[in-house]
Short mmCIF file of C-alpha atoms and ligand atoms in Angstrom, two decimals:
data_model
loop_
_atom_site.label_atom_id
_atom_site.label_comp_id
_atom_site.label_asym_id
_atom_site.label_seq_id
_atom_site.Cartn_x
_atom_site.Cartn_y
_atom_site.Cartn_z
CA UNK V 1 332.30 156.12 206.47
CA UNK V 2 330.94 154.03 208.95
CA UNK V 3 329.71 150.56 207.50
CA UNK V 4 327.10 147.91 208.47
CA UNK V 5 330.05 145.90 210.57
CA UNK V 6 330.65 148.68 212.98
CA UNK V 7 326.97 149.15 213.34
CA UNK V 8 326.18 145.14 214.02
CA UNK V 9 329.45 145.03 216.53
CA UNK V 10 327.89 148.56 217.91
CA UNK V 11 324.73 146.90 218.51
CA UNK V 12 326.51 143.62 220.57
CA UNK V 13 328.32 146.04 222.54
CA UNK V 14 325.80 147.58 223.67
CA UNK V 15 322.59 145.80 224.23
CA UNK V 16 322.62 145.18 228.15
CA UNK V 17 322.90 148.75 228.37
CA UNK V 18 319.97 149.97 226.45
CA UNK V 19 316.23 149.25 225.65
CA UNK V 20 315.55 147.65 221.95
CA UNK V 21 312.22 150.20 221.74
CA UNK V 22 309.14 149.23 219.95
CA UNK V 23 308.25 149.46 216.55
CA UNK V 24 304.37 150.20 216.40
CA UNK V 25 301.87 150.61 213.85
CA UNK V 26 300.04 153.83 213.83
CA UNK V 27 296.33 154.02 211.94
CA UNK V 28 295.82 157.29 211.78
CA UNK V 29 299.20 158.39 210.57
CA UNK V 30 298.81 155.31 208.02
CA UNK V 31 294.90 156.66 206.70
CA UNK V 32 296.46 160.22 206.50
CA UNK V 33 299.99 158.81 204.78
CA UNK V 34 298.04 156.41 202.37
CA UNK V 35 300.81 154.08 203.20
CA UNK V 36 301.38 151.65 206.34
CA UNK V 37 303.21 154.06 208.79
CA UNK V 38 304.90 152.53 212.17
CA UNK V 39 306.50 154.47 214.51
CA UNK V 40 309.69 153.53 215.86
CA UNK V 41 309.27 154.69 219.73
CA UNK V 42 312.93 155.72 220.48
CA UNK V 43 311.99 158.26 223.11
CA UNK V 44 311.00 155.15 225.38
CA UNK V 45 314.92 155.26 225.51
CA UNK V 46 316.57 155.56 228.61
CA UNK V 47 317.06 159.43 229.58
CA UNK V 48 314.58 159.88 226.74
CA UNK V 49 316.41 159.79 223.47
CA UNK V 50 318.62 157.89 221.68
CA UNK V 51 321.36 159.52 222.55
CA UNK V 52 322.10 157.26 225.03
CA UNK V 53 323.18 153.98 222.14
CA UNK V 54 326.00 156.69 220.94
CA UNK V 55 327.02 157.28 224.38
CA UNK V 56 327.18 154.01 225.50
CA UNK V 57 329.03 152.59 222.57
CA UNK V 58 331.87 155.50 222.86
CA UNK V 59 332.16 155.33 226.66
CA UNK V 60 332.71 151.53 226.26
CA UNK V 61 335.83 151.84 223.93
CA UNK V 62 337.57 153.48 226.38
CA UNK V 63 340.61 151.87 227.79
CA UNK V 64 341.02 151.34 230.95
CA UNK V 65 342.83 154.70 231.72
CA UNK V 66 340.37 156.30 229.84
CA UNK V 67 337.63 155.24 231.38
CA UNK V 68 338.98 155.99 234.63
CA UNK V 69 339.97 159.84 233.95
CA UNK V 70 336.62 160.14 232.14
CA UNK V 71 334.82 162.07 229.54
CA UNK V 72 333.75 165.70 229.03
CA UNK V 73 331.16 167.93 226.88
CA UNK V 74 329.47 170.85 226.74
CA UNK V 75 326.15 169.49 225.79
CA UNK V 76 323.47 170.34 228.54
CA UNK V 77 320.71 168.63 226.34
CA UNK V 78 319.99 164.94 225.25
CA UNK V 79 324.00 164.26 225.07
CA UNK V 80 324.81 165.10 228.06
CA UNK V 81 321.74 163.22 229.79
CA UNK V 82 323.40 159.97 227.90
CA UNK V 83 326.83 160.66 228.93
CA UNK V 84 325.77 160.91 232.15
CA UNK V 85 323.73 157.89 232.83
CA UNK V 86 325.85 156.11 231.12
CA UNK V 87 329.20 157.13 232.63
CA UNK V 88 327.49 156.17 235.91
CA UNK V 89 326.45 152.91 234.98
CA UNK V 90 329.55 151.75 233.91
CA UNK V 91 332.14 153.21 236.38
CA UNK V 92 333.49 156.62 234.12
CA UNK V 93 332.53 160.13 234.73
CA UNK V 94 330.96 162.68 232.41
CA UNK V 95 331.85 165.96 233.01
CA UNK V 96 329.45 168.46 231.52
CA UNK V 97 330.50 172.11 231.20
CA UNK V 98 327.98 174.59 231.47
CA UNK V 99 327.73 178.64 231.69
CA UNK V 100 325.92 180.27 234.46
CA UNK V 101 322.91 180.88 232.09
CA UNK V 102 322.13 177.22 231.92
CA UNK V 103 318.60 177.05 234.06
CA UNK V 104 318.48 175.35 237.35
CA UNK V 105 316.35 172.68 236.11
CA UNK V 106 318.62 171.07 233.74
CA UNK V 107 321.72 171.18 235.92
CA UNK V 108 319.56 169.09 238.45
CA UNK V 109 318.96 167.06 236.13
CA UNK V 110 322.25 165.86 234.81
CA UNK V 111 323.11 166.55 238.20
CA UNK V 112 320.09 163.41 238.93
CA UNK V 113 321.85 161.35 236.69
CA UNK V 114 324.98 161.28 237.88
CA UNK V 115 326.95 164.01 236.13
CA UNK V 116 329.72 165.80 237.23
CA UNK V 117 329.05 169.63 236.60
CA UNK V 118 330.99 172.38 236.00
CA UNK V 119 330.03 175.50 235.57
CA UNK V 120 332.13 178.40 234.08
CA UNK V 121 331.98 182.18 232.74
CA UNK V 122 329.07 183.62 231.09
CA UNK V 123 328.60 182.04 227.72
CA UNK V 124 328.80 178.72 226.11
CA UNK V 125 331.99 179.80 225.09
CA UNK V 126 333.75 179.81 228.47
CA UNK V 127 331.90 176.10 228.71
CA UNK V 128 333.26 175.03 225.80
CA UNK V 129 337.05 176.43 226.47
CA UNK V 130 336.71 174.78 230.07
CA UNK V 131 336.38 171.46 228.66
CA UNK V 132 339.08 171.85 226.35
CA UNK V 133 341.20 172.66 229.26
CA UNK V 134 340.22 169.69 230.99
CA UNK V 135 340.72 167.42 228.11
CA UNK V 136 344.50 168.77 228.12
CA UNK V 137 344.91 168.73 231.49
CA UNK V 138 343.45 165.73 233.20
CA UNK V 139 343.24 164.14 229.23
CA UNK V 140 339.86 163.71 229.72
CA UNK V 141 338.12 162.70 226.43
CA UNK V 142 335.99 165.17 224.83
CA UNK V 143 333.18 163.42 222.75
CA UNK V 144 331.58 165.08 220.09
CA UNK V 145 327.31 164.74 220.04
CA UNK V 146 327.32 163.72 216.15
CA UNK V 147 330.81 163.96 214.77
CA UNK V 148 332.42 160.92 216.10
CA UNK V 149 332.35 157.36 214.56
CA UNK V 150 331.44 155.59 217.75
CA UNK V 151 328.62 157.78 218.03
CA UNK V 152 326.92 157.13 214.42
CA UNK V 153 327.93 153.76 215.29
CA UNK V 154 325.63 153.67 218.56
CA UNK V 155 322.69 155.82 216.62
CA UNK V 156 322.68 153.83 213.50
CA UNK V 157 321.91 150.65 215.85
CA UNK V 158 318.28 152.12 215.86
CA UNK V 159 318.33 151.47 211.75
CA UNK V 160 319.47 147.66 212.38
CA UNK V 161 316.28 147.27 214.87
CA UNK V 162 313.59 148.62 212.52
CA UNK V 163 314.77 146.12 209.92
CA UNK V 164 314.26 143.40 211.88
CA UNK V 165 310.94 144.27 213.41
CA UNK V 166 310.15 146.00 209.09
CA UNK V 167 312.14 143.51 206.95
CA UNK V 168 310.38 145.48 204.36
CA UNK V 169 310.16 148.59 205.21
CA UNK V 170 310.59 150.56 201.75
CA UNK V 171 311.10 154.25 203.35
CA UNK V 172 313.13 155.65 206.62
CA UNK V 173 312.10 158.76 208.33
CA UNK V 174 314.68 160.32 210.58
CA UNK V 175 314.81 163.58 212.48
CA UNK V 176 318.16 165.18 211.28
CA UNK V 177 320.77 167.97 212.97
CA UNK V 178 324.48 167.33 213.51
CA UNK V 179 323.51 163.74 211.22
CA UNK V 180 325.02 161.45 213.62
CA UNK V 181 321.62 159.63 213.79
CA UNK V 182 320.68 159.69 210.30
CA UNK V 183 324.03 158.76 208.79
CA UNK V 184 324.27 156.05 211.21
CA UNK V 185 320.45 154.90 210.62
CA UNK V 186 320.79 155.26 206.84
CA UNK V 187 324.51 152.80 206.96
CA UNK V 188 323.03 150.32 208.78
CA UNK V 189 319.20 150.45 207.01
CA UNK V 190 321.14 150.56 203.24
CA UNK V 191 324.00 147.74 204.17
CA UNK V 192 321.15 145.58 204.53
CA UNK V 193 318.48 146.88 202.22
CA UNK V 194 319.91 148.95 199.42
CA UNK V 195 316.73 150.06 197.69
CA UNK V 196 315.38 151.61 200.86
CA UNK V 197 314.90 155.64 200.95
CA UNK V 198 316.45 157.77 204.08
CA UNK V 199 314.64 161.00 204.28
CA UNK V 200 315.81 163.44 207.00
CA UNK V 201 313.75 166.09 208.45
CA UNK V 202 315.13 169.44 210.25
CA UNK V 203 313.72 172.87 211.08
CA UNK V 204 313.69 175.53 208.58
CA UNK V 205 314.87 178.28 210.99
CA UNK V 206 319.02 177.31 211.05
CA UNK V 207 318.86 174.50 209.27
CA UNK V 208 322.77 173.82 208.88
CA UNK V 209 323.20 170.06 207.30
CA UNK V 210 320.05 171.45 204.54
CA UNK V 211 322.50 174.53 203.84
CA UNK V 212 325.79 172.14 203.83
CA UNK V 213 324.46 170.14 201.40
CA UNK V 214 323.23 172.70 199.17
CA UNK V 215 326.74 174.39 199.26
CA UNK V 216 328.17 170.63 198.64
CA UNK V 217 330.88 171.71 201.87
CA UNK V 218 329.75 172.38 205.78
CA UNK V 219 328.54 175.93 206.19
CA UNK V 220 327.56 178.20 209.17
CA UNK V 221 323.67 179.56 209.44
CA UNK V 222 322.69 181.99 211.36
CA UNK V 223 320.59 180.04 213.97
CA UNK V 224 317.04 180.89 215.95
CA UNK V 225 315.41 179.70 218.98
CA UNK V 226 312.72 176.46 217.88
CA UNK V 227 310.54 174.07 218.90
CA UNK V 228 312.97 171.62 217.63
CA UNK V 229 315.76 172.71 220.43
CA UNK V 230 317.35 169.58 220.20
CA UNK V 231 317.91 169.93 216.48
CA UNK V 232 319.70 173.51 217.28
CA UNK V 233 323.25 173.79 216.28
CA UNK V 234 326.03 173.90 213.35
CA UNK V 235 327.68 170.85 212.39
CA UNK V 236 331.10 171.94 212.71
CA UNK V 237 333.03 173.47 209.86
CA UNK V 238 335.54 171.05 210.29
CA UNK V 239 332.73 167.72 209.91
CA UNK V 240 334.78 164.85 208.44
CA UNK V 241 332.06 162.48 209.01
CA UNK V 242 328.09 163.00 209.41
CA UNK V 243 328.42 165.73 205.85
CA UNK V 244 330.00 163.20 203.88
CA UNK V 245 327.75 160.44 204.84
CA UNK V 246 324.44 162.25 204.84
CA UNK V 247 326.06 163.45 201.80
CA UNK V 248 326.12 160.15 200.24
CA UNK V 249 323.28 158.48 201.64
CA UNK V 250 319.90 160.75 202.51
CA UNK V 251 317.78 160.58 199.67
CA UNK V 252 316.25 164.13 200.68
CA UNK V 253 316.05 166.68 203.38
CA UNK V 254 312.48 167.88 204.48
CA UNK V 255 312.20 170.95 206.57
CA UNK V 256 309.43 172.13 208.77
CA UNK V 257 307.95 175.98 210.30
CA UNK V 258 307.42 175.82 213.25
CA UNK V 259 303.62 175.31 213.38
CA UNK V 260 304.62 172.17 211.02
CA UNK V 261 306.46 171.00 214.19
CA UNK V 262 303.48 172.57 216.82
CA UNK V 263 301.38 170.01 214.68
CA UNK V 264 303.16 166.94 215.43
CA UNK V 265 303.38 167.15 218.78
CA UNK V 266 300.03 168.19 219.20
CA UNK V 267 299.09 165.05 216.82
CA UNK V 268 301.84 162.74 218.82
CA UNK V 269 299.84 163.43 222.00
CA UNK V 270 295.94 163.67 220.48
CA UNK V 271 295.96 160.57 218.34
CA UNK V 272 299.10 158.63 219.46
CA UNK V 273 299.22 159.03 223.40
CA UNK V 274 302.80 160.06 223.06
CA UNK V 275 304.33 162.93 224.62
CA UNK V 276 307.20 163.93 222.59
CA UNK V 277 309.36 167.09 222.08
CA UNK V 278 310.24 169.39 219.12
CA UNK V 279 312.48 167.52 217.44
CA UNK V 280 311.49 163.77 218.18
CA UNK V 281 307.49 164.79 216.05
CA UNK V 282 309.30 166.42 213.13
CA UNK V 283 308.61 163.03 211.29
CA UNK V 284 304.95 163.53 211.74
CA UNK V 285 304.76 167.00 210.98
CA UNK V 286 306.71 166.06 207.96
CA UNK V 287 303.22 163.42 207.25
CA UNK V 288 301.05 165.88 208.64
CA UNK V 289 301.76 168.66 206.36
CA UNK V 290 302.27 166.13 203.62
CA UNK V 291 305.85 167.27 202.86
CA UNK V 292 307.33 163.77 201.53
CA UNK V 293 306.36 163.80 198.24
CA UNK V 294 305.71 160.09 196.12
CA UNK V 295 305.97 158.55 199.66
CA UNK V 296 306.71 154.71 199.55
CA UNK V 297 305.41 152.41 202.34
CA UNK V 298 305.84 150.46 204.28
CA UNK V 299 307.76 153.76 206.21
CA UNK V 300 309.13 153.57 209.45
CA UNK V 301 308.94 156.73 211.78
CA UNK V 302 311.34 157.72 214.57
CA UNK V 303 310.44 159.67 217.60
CA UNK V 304 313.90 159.91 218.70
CA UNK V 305 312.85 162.26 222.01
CA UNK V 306 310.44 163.29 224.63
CA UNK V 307 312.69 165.66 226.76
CA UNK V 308 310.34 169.15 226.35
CA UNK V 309 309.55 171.40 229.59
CA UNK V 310 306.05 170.05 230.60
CA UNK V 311 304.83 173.86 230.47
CA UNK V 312 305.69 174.32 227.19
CA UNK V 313 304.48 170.66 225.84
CA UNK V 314 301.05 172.01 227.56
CA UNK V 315 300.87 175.35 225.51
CA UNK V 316 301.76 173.23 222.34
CA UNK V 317 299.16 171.21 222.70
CA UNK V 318 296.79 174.20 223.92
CA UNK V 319 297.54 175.21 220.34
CA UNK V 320 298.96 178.85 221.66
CA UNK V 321 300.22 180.49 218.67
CA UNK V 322 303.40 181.23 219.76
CA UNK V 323 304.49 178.71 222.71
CA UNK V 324 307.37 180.46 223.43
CA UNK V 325 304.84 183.60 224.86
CA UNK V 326 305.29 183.79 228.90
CA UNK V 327 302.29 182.81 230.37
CA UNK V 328 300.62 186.04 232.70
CA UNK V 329 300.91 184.28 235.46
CA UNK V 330 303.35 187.26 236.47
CA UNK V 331 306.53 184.52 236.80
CA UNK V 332 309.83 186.24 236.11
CA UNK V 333 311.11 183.77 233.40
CA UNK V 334 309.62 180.53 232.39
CA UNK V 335 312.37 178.03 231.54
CA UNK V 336 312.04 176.76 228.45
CA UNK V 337 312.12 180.79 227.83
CA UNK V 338 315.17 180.90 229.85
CA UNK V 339 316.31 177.90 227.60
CA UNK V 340 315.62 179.22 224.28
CA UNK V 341 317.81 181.91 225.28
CA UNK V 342 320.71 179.91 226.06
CA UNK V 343 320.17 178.10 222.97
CA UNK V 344 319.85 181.41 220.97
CA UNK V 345 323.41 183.26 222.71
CA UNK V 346 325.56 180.00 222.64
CA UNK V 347 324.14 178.46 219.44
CA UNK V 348 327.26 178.82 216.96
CA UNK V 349 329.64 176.95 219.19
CA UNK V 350 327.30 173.77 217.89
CA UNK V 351 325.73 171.09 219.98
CA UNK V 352 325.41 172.65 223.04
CA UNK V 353 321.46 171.60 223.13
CA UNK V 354 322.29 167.98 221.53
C1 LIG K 1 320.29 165.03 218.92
C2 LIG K 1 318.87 164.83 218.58
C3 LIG K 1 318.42 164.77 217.25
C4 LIG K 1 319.35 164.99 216.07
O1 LIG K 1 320.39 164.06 216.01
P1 LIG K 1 321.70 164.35 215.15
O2 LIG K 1 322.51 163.13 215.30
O3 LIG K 1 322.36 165.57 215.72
O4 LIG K 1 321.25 164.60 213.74
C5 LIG K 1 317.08 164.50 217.01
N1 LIG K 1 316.21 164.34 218.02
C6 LIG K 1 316.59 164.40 219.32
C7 LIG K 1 315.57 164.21 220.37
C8 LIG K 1 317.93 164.65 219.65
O5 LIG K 1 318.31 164.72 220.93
#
């Protein structure tokens, strides 16, 4: 388990490097809640999600040699945007693995921020046994999106800022997948106030931590293409650390249909001004469609990212009933369809969208 310590030294290590991101009061969510809400605006982050404190603290507990070979992943979403930038910034490299079905636009943008790409085979699979072979060969280090103690480390640095900008806040509310966020957030909220609630909230389609707990061990789901892509993903049958401590530390697990998440964004950009994707307004939906029963305030909300294809951000919040529809503008393949798709053939390997 990762304790308050690790999260306090986390959160020394790596200030210069990332943005301490607003906590901000929202009246409408508050009038619908009944309770003060504030939202805790994470996906002002650099590259757009908090993915980047997790990142940053790994990359900087490299030794020297380390640092100098590098690290490697398969993750084409929000962990390997972090990686990236923050590989850069500090002198490493992040090598991100990717199949030939990853669309263009996200291999320019890792590409934009400074990632070295390879791409491999057919399937996340061939990704995924690339980096393995660089990590033996070059001994690269492979860094796992949740799984990894540096990484709840870096993520539960967000819990240590909403207590000092909340010093009361009575109830947490965290977007949940892998559980490196949440576990970390809910160590470093409950070191410092232990009568505090964590409540995570994940997708219904796939929603593997929900399942793992139920079954008391990790389990596999079968997995489906969401609006929440960022929450896609297993959380590895061999998890020795996010199960136990979301395990031992989320007071409940919320999930959400897919309109339920449709609904926060929409709200997130209506009433808030915020654009935000799938998985970043699953706390809102969560309000929304009033989900959280015997809900103590003051809570603290966080939209942990905005990365979404603008196209399909705009059909959200055109309220098409299913956003994932092409639009007839007789294009071939829109990309967040193209995406979805990746998501949906490479899912069970775990993280690839995180
Ligand atoms: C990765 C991610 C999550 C989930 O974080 P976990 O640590 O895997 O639970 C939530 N929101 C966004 C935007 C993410 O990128």
């Amino acid at each position: 388990m990762i304790g308050l310590n690790t999260i306090q030294e986390a959160r020394r290590r790596i200030a210069s490097h990332v943005l301490l991101t607003p906590l901000v009061p929202s009246h409408t969510l508050s009038e619908i809640a009944g309770v003060p809400v504030s939202l805790k605006l994470e996906h002002h982050q650099k590259t757009g999600s908090f993915k980047l404190r997790g990142a940053t603290n790994a990359l900087l507990q490299l030794s020297e040699a380390e640092r100098t070979r590098g690290v490697v992943t398969v993750s084409t979403g929000n962990h390997g945007r972090g990686l990236a930038h923050v590989a850069r910034a500090i002198g490493s490299r992040a090598t991100i693995c990717m199949s030939r079905l990853v669309p263009e636009n996200k291999v320019l943008e890792i590409r934009r921020l400074g990632g070295d790409i390879r791409i491999v085979g057919q399937s996340q699979d061939d990704a995924l046994a690339e980096a393995e072979r660089l990590a033996d060969e070059h001994g690269l280090v492979m860094l796992s999106p949740f799984d990894n103690p540096e990484i709840v480390a870096g993520q539960g640095t967000v819990g240590l800022e909403v207590v000092d900008a909340m010093p009361d806040v009575a109830t947490l509310i965290v977007p949940l997948s892998g559980g490196g966020l949440a576990a970390g957030v809910a160590a470093a909220v409950k070191g410092l106030r232990p009568n505090a609630k964590v409540i995570g909230v994940t997708m219904e389609l796939g929603a593997a931590m929900k399942a793992s707990l139920n079954a008391g061990h990790p389990v596999q789901v079968e997995e489906w293409p969401s609006l929440a892509d960022s929450l896609g993903g297993g959380i590895g049958l061999r998890n020795t650390l996010t199960f136990p401590m979301c395990q031992s530390l989320l007071d409940d697990v919320v999930l959400l249909s897919e309109s339920e998440i449709a609904a926060g964004i929409r709200h997130a950009y209506e009433q808030e001004r915020e654009i935000l994707e799938g998985a970043g307004a699953v706390g809102i939906g969560a309000l929304l469609a009033r989900k959280i029963p015997e809900l103590k305030g003051p809570v603290a909300l966080v939209l942990s990212g905005r990365n979404i294809d603008v196209e399909l951000h705009r059909r959200v919040v055109n309220g098409e009933n299913d956003p994932f529809k092409e639009p007839t503008n007789g294009k071939t393949e829109s990309s967040d369809r193209a995406r979805v798709k990746e998501h949906h053939s490479t899912r069970r390997r775990g993280g690839a969208m995180r």
